[in-house]
Amino acid sequence: MGLLDEAGVDRAVLFATRPHPERAGDLAALHREMAVLEKVLGGRAGSVEAYRGAWRELDAALAARPERFIGFLSVPLGLGSRETAEIVEREVVGRGLRGIGELTPPPGEAGLIEPVLRAASDQGQLPVVVHGSAPTTAEDLATLAALAGRYCDVPLVVSQLGGQHWIQAIELVRDTPNMYLELSTANVVFAVRLAIKEIPDRTLFGSDAPYGDPVLARALVERVTSPGEVRDRVLGGTIAELVGLG
């Protein structure tokens, strides 16, 4: 919370998470947490039951500071359309959450998110966030763009600037009107500058905390933009529209 205050962040989108590297007190503990992260990013997050602990943590954070936090919920992949639709209706809409994510399909299998997009469309165009950095592949990004074209009423957000494939991510998002690009964890400063220049209305500030720092992430956006409408949209205006804030 202190970092958000220092960064001047009034509202923040929170994802449910199973790994907690910020809690690690030594290298052995960090290795354990990163092993969980590797499993999640590899698309091996498990059944619905494996998610429930993280969902409860998110519920507690939202209940403690509802004026500060906006909840997005990751859901299991590979369950089929009917079960996915039921989970989205019950666990996302039923909990009063504003979006879905961060989804982590296995590398090479981004098509697994299609039932989620269908459910998001059926529930009123819920925004969906998909992990964009490694192990996401260039082919996965192309698959996401193709799916976004099929579900053109659903805002589809690629996180972390597409990782090492950031040039392709910028091009795909630019050319797909319902895709958005979240800007955290950029490897080079001018990647953020170019992304905002190419898609000023569909680039989103993010910190990837606890792996990143909201103070530094905001400073980077402000370094490559001038005060005004575009910076304001990147730093909050666009995501506010996506989640239905006034």
One Martini backbone bead per residue (centre of mass of N, CA, C, O) as a GRO file, in nm:
protein
  246
    1MET     BB    1   0.056   0.063  -0.019
    2GLY     BB    2   0.296   0.260  -0.006
    3LEU     BB    3   0.371   0.247  -0.310
    4LEU     BB    4   0.109   0.365  -0.413
    5ASP     BB    5   0.132   0.633  -0.271
    6GLU     BB    6   0.408   0.713  -0.396
    7ALA     BB    7   0.283   0.684  -0.701
    8GLY     BB    8  -0.019   0.796  -0.708
    9VAL     BB    9  -0.230   0.556  -0.656
   10ASP     BB   10  -0.574   0.522  -0.628
   11ARG     BB   11  -0.612   0.271  -0.825
   12ALA     BB   12  -0.612  -0.098  -0.834
   13VAL     BB   13  -0.534  -0.383  -1.000
   14LEU     BB   14  -0.612  -0.716  -0.899
   15PHE     BB   15  -0.462  -1.030  -0.871
   16ALA     BB   16  -0.459  -1.347  -0.841
   17THR     BB   17  -0.214  -1.539  -0.638
   18ARG     BB   18   0.019  -1.794  -0.560
   19PRO     BB   19   0.271  -1.656  -0.573
   20HIS     BB   20   0.515  -1.512  -0.303
   21PRO     BB   21   0.811  -1.353  -0.318
   22GLU     BB   22   0.772  -1.124  -0.095
   23ARG     BB   23   0.788  -1.352   0.148
   24ALA     BB   24   1.073  -1.412   0.117
   25GLY     BB   25   1.362  -1.459   0.344
   26ASP     BB   26   1.510  -1.651   0.135
   27LEU     BB   27   1.634  -1.848  -0.113
   28ALA     BB   28   1.469  -2.100  -0.053
   29ALA     BB   29   1.193  -1.958  -0.056
   30LEU     BB   30   1.219  -1.841  -0.340
   31HIS     BB   31   1.237  -2.106  -0.491
   32ARG     BB   32   0.953  -2.200  -0.416
   33GLU     BB   33   0.796  -1.964  -0.544
   34MET     BB   34   0.919  -1.992  -0.835
   35ALA     BB   35   0.805  -2.275  -0.884
   36VAL     BB   36   0.515  -2.184  -0.889
   37LEU     BB   37   0.542  -1.984  -1.119
   38GLU     BB   38   0.639  -2.184  -1.334
   39LYS     BB   39   0.383  -2.352  -1.329
   40VAL     BB   40   0.185  -2.132  -1.411
   41LEU     BB   41   0.332  -2.034  -1.680
   42GLY     BB   42   0.308  -2.343  -1.792
   43GLY     BB   43  -0.004  -2.428  -1.740
   44ARG     BB   44   0.005  -2.582  -1.426
   45ALA     BB   45  -0.233  -2.489  -1.209
   46GLY     BB   46  -0.490  -2.663  -1.232
   47SER     BB   47  -0.758  -2.675  -1.062
   48VAL     BB   48  -1.000  -2.509  -0.909
   49GLU     BB   49  -0.893  -2.573  -0.622
   50ALA     BB   50  -0.608  -2.436  -0.670
   51TYR     BB   51  -0.744  -2.133  -0.666
   52ARG     BB   52  -0.894  -2.068  -0.392
   53GLY     BB   53  -0.677  -1.932  -0.219
   54ALA     BB   54  -0.636  -1.686  -0.406
   55TRP     BB   55  -0.928  -1.591  -0.400
   56ARG     BB   56  -0.937  -1.532  -0.097
   57GLU     BB   57  -0.720  -1.317  -0.093
   58LEU     BB   58  -0.866  -1.124  -0.280
   59ASP     BB   59  -1.119  -1.085  -0.115
   60ALA     BB   60  -0.976  -0.959   0.132
   61ALA     BB   61  -0.854  -0.711  -0.012
   62LEU     BB   62  -1.123  -0.593  -0.120
   63ALA     BB   63  -1.268  -0.570   0.157
   64ALA     BB   64  -1.057  -0.378   0.295
   65ARG     BB   65  -1.028  -0.193  -0.007
   66PRO     BB   66  -1.269  -0.097  -0.216
   67GLU     BB   67  -1.160   0.202  -0.292
   68ARG     BB   68  -0.871   0.080  -0.421
   69PHE     BB   69  -0.974  -0.198  -0.542
   70ILE     BB   70  -0.962  -0.412  -0.839
   71GLY     BB   71  -1.100  -0.712  -0.960
   72PHE     BB   72  -0.929  -0.994  -1.092
   73LEU     BB   73  -0.981  -1.329  -1.241
   74SER     BB   74  -0.849  -1.624  -1.252
   75VAL     BB   75  -0.887  -1.906  -1.471
   76PRO     BB   76  -0.922  -2.198  -1.582
   77LEU     BB   77  -0.796  -2.407  -1.830
   78GLY     BB   78  -0.945  -2.663  -2.028
   79LEU     BB   79  -1.281  -2.706  -1.953
   80GLY     BB   80  -1.469  -2.573  -2.133
   81SER     BB   81  -1.743  -2.387  -2.201
   82ARG     BB   82  -1.946  -2.448  -1.975
   83GLU     BB   83  -1.759  -2.440  -1.725
   84THR     BB   84  -1.642  -2.163  -1.780
   85ALA     BB   85  -1.908  -2.005  -1.771
   86GLU     BB   86  -1.975  -2.080  -1.477
   87ILE     BB   87  -1.725  -1.957  -1.346
   88VAL     BB   88  -1.761  -1.666  -1.444
   89GLU     BB   89  -2.039  -1.621  -1.321
   90ARG     BB   90  -1.965  -1.702  -1.022
   91GLU     BB   91  -1.655  -1.584  -0.969
   92VAL     BB   92  -1.682  -1.304  -1.109
   93VAL     BB   93  -1.969  -1.183  -1.119
   94GLY     BB   94  -2.058  -1.290  -0.831
   95ARG     BB   95  -1.811  -1.107  -0.694
   96GLY     BB   96  -1.785  -0.823  -0.851
   97LEU     BB   97  -1.596  -0.829  -1.081
   98ARG     BB   98  -1.416  -0.664  -1.372
   99GLY     BB   99  -1.236  -0.926  -1.454
  100ILE     BB  100  -0.989  -1.123  -1.639
  101GLY     BB  101  -0.706  -1.237  -1.460
  102GLU     BB  102  -0.421  -1.378  -1.533
  103LEU     BB  103  -0.358  -1.555  -1.807
  104THR     BB  104  -0.174  -1.895  -1.847
  105PRO     BB  105  -0.089  -2.033  -2.103
  106PRO     BB  106   0.068  -2.248  -2.261
  107PRO     BB  107   0.304  -2.280  -2.468
  108GLY     BB  108   0.130  -2.286  -2.779
  109GLU     BB  109  -0.183  -2.245  -2.615
  110ALA     BB  110  -0.371  -1.979  -2.653
  111GLY     BB  111  -0.648  -2.113  -2.747
  112LEU     BB  112  -0.757  -2.176  -2.449
  113ILE     BB  113  -0.909  -1.885  -2.416
  114GLU     BB  114  -1.177  -1.893  -2.576
  115PRO     BB  115  -1.394  -1.962  -2.357
  116VAL     BB  116  -1.341  -1.699  -2.203
  117LEU     BB  117  -1.424  -1.501  -2.422
  118ARG     BB  118  -1.711  -1.603  -2.448
  119ALA     BB  119  -1.792  -1.544  -2.155
  120ALA     BB  120  -1.721  -1.242  -2.157
  121SER     BB  121  -1.929  -1.170  -2.371
  122ASP     BB  122  -2.186  -1.283  -2.224
  123GLN     BB  123  -2.111  -1.078  -1.961
  124GLY     BB  124  -2.032  -0.785  -2.096
  125GLN     BB  125  -1.733  -0.740  -2.183
  126LEU     BB  126  -1.499  -0.851  -2.032
  127PRO     BB  127  -1.196  -0.809  -1.942
  128VAL     BB  128  -0.883  -0.960  -2.070
  129VAL     BB  129  -0.587  -1.106  -1.930
  130VAL     BB  130  -0.264  -1.182  -2.079
  131HIS     BB  131   0.021  -1.323  -2.080
  132GLY     BB  132   0.325  -1.183  -2.254
  133SER     BB  133   0.555  -1.320  -2.148
  134ALA     BB  134   0.748  -1.543  -2.058
  135PRO     BB  135   0.653  -1.825  -2.248
  136THR     BB  136   0.546  -1.654  -2.457
  137THR     BB  137   0.487  -1.652  -2.793
  138ALA     BB  138   0.461  -1.537  -3.106
  139GLU     BB  139   0.228  -1.730  -3.177
  140ASP     BB  140   0.048  -1.650  -2.940
  141LEU     BB  141   0.003  -1.358  -3.021
  142ALA     BB  142  -0.136  -1.426  -3.289
  143THR     BB  143  -0.367  -1.583  -3.159
  144LEU     BB  144  -0.483  -1.353  -2.992
  145ALA     BB  145  -0.554  -1.172  -3.233
  146ALA     BB  146  -0.749  -1.370  -3.367
  147LEU     BB  147  -0.944  -1.390  -3.125
  148ALA     BB  148  -1.011  -1.091  -3.105
  149GLY     BB  149  -1.148  -1.085  -3.387
  150ARG     BB  150  -1.379  -1.286  -3.293
  151TYR     BB  151  -1.398  -1.101  -3.007
  152CYS     BB  152  -1.464  -0.771  -3.055
  153ASP     BB  153  -1.614  -0.705  -2.760
  154VAL     BB  154  -1.339  -0.786  -2.620
  155PRO     BB  155  -1.107  -0.688  -2.404
  156LEU     BB  156  -0.759  -0.748  -2.487
  157VAL     BB  157  -0.485  -0.802  -2.270
  158VAL     BB  158  -0.141  -0.751  -2.294
  159SER     BB  159   0.117  -0.819  -2.105
  160GLN     BB  160   0.439  -0.698  -2.071
  161LEU     BB  161   0.478  -0.605  -2.378
  162GLY     BB  162   0.540  -0.909  -2.484
  163GLY     BB  163   0.822  -0.897  -2.419
  164GLN     BB  164   1.046  -0.995  -2.661
  165HIS     BB  165   0.774  -0.933  -2.855
  166TRP     BB  166   0.709  -0.617  -2.868
  167ILE     BB  167   0.682  -0.543  -3.163
  168GLN     BB  168   0.456  -0.737  -3.232
  169ALA     BB  169   0.260  -0.641  -3.017
  170ILE     BB  170   0.222  -0.358  -3.123
  171GLU     BB  171   0.116  -0.437  -3.403
  172LEU     BB  172  -0.128  -0.610  -3.317
  173VAL     BB  173  -0.270  -0.397  -3.147
  174ARG     BB  174  -0.292  -0.175  -3.357
  175ASP     BB  175  -0.463  -0.388  -3.563
  176THR     BB  176  -0.654  -0.441  -3.295
  177PRO     BB  177  -0.914  -0.271  -3.153
  178ASN     BB  178  -0.951  -0.482  -2.880
  179MET     BB  179  -0.657  -0.426  -2.805
  180TYR     BB  180  -0.410  -0.431  -2.537
  181LEU     BB  181  -0.120  -0.269  -2.361
  182GLU     BB  182   0.092  -0.357  -2.116
  183LEU     BB  183   0.401  -0.184  -1.970
  184SER     BB  184   0.551  -0.378  -1.814
  185THR     BB  185   0.880  -0.493  -1.812
  186ALA     BB  186   1.064  -0.334  -1.981
  187ASN     BB  187   1.373  -0.356  -2.150
  188VAL     BB  188   1.311  -0.081  -2.302
  189VAL     BB  189   1.230   0.244  -2.319
  190PHE     BB  190   1.137   0.276  -2.628
  191ALA     BB  191   0.903   0.077  -2.612
  192VAL     BB  192   0.711   0.260  -2.458
  193ARG     BB  193   0.715   0.498  -2.651
  194LEU     BB  194   0.611   0.343  -2.904
  195ALA     BB  195   0.351   0.232  -2.792
  196ILE     BB  196   0.218   0.506  -2.730
  197LYS     BB  197   0.238   0.622  -3.016
  198GLU     BB  198   0.073   0.391  -3.166
  199ILE     BB  199  -0.130   0.335  -2.881
  200PRO     BB  200  -0.263   0.570  -2.685
  201ASP     BB  201  -0.564   0.427  -2.622
  202ARG     BB  202  -0.406   0.109  -2.561
  203THR     BB  203  -0.233   0.187  -2.306
  204LEU     BB  204  -0.104   0.045  -1.989
  205PHE     BB  205  -0.045   0.084  -1.681
  206GLY     BB  206   0.214  -0.105  -1.498
  207SER     BB  207   0.410  -0.312  -1.248
  208ASP     BB  208   0.417  -0.623  -1.161
  209ALA     BB  209   0.350  -0.666  -0.885
  210PRO     BB  210   0.632  -0.766  -0.701
  211TYR     BB  211   0.843  -0.749  -0.948
  212GLY     BB  212   0.766  -0.459  -0.946
  213ASP     BB  213   0.743  -0.085  -0.953
  214PRO     BB  214   0.525   0.178  -0.944
  215VAL     BB  215   0.723   0.413  -0.935
  216LEU     BB  216   0.898   0.333  -1.181
  217ALA     BB  217   0.669   0.294  -1.388
  218ARG     BB  218   0.572   0.587  -1.382
  219ALA     BB  219   0.838   0.724  -1.453
  220LEU     BB  220   0.856   0.604  -1.737
  221VAL     BB  221   0.602   0.723  -1.858
  222GLU     BB  222   0.685   1.022  -1.793
  223ARG     BB  223   0.950   1.019  -1.960
  224VAL     BB  224   0.780   0.946  -2.255
  225THR     BB  225   0.589   1.188  -2.175
  226SER     BB  226   0.351   1.433  -2.177
  227PRO     BB  227   0.155   1.638  -2.055
  228GLY     BB  228  -0.179   1.500  -2.072
  229GLU     BB  229  -0.399   1.296  -2.228
  230VAL     BB  230  -0.219   1.053  -2.283
  231ARG     BB  231  -0.101   1.013  -2.003
  232ASP     BB  232  -0.377   0.989  -1.859
  233ARG     BB  233  -0.463   0.732  -2.003
  234VAL     BB  234  -0.229   0.547  -1.925
  235LEU     BB  235  -0.259   0.613  -1.597
  236GLY     BB  236  -0.613   0.547  -1.615
  237GLY     BB  237  -0.837   0.615  -1.826
  238THR     BB  238  -0.862   0.343  -1.980
  239ILE     BB  239  -0.916   0.145  -1.745
  240ALA     BB  240  -1.165   0.291  -1.643
  241GLU     BB  241  -1.335   0.222  -1.890
  242LEU     BB  242  -1.311  -0.091  -1.881
  243VAL     BB  243  -1.438  -0.103  -1.565
  244GLY     BB  244  -1.661   0.137  -1.522
  245LEU     BB  245  -1.568   0.405  -1.445
  246GLY     BB  246  -1.637   0.752  -1.411
   0.00000   0.00000   0.00000
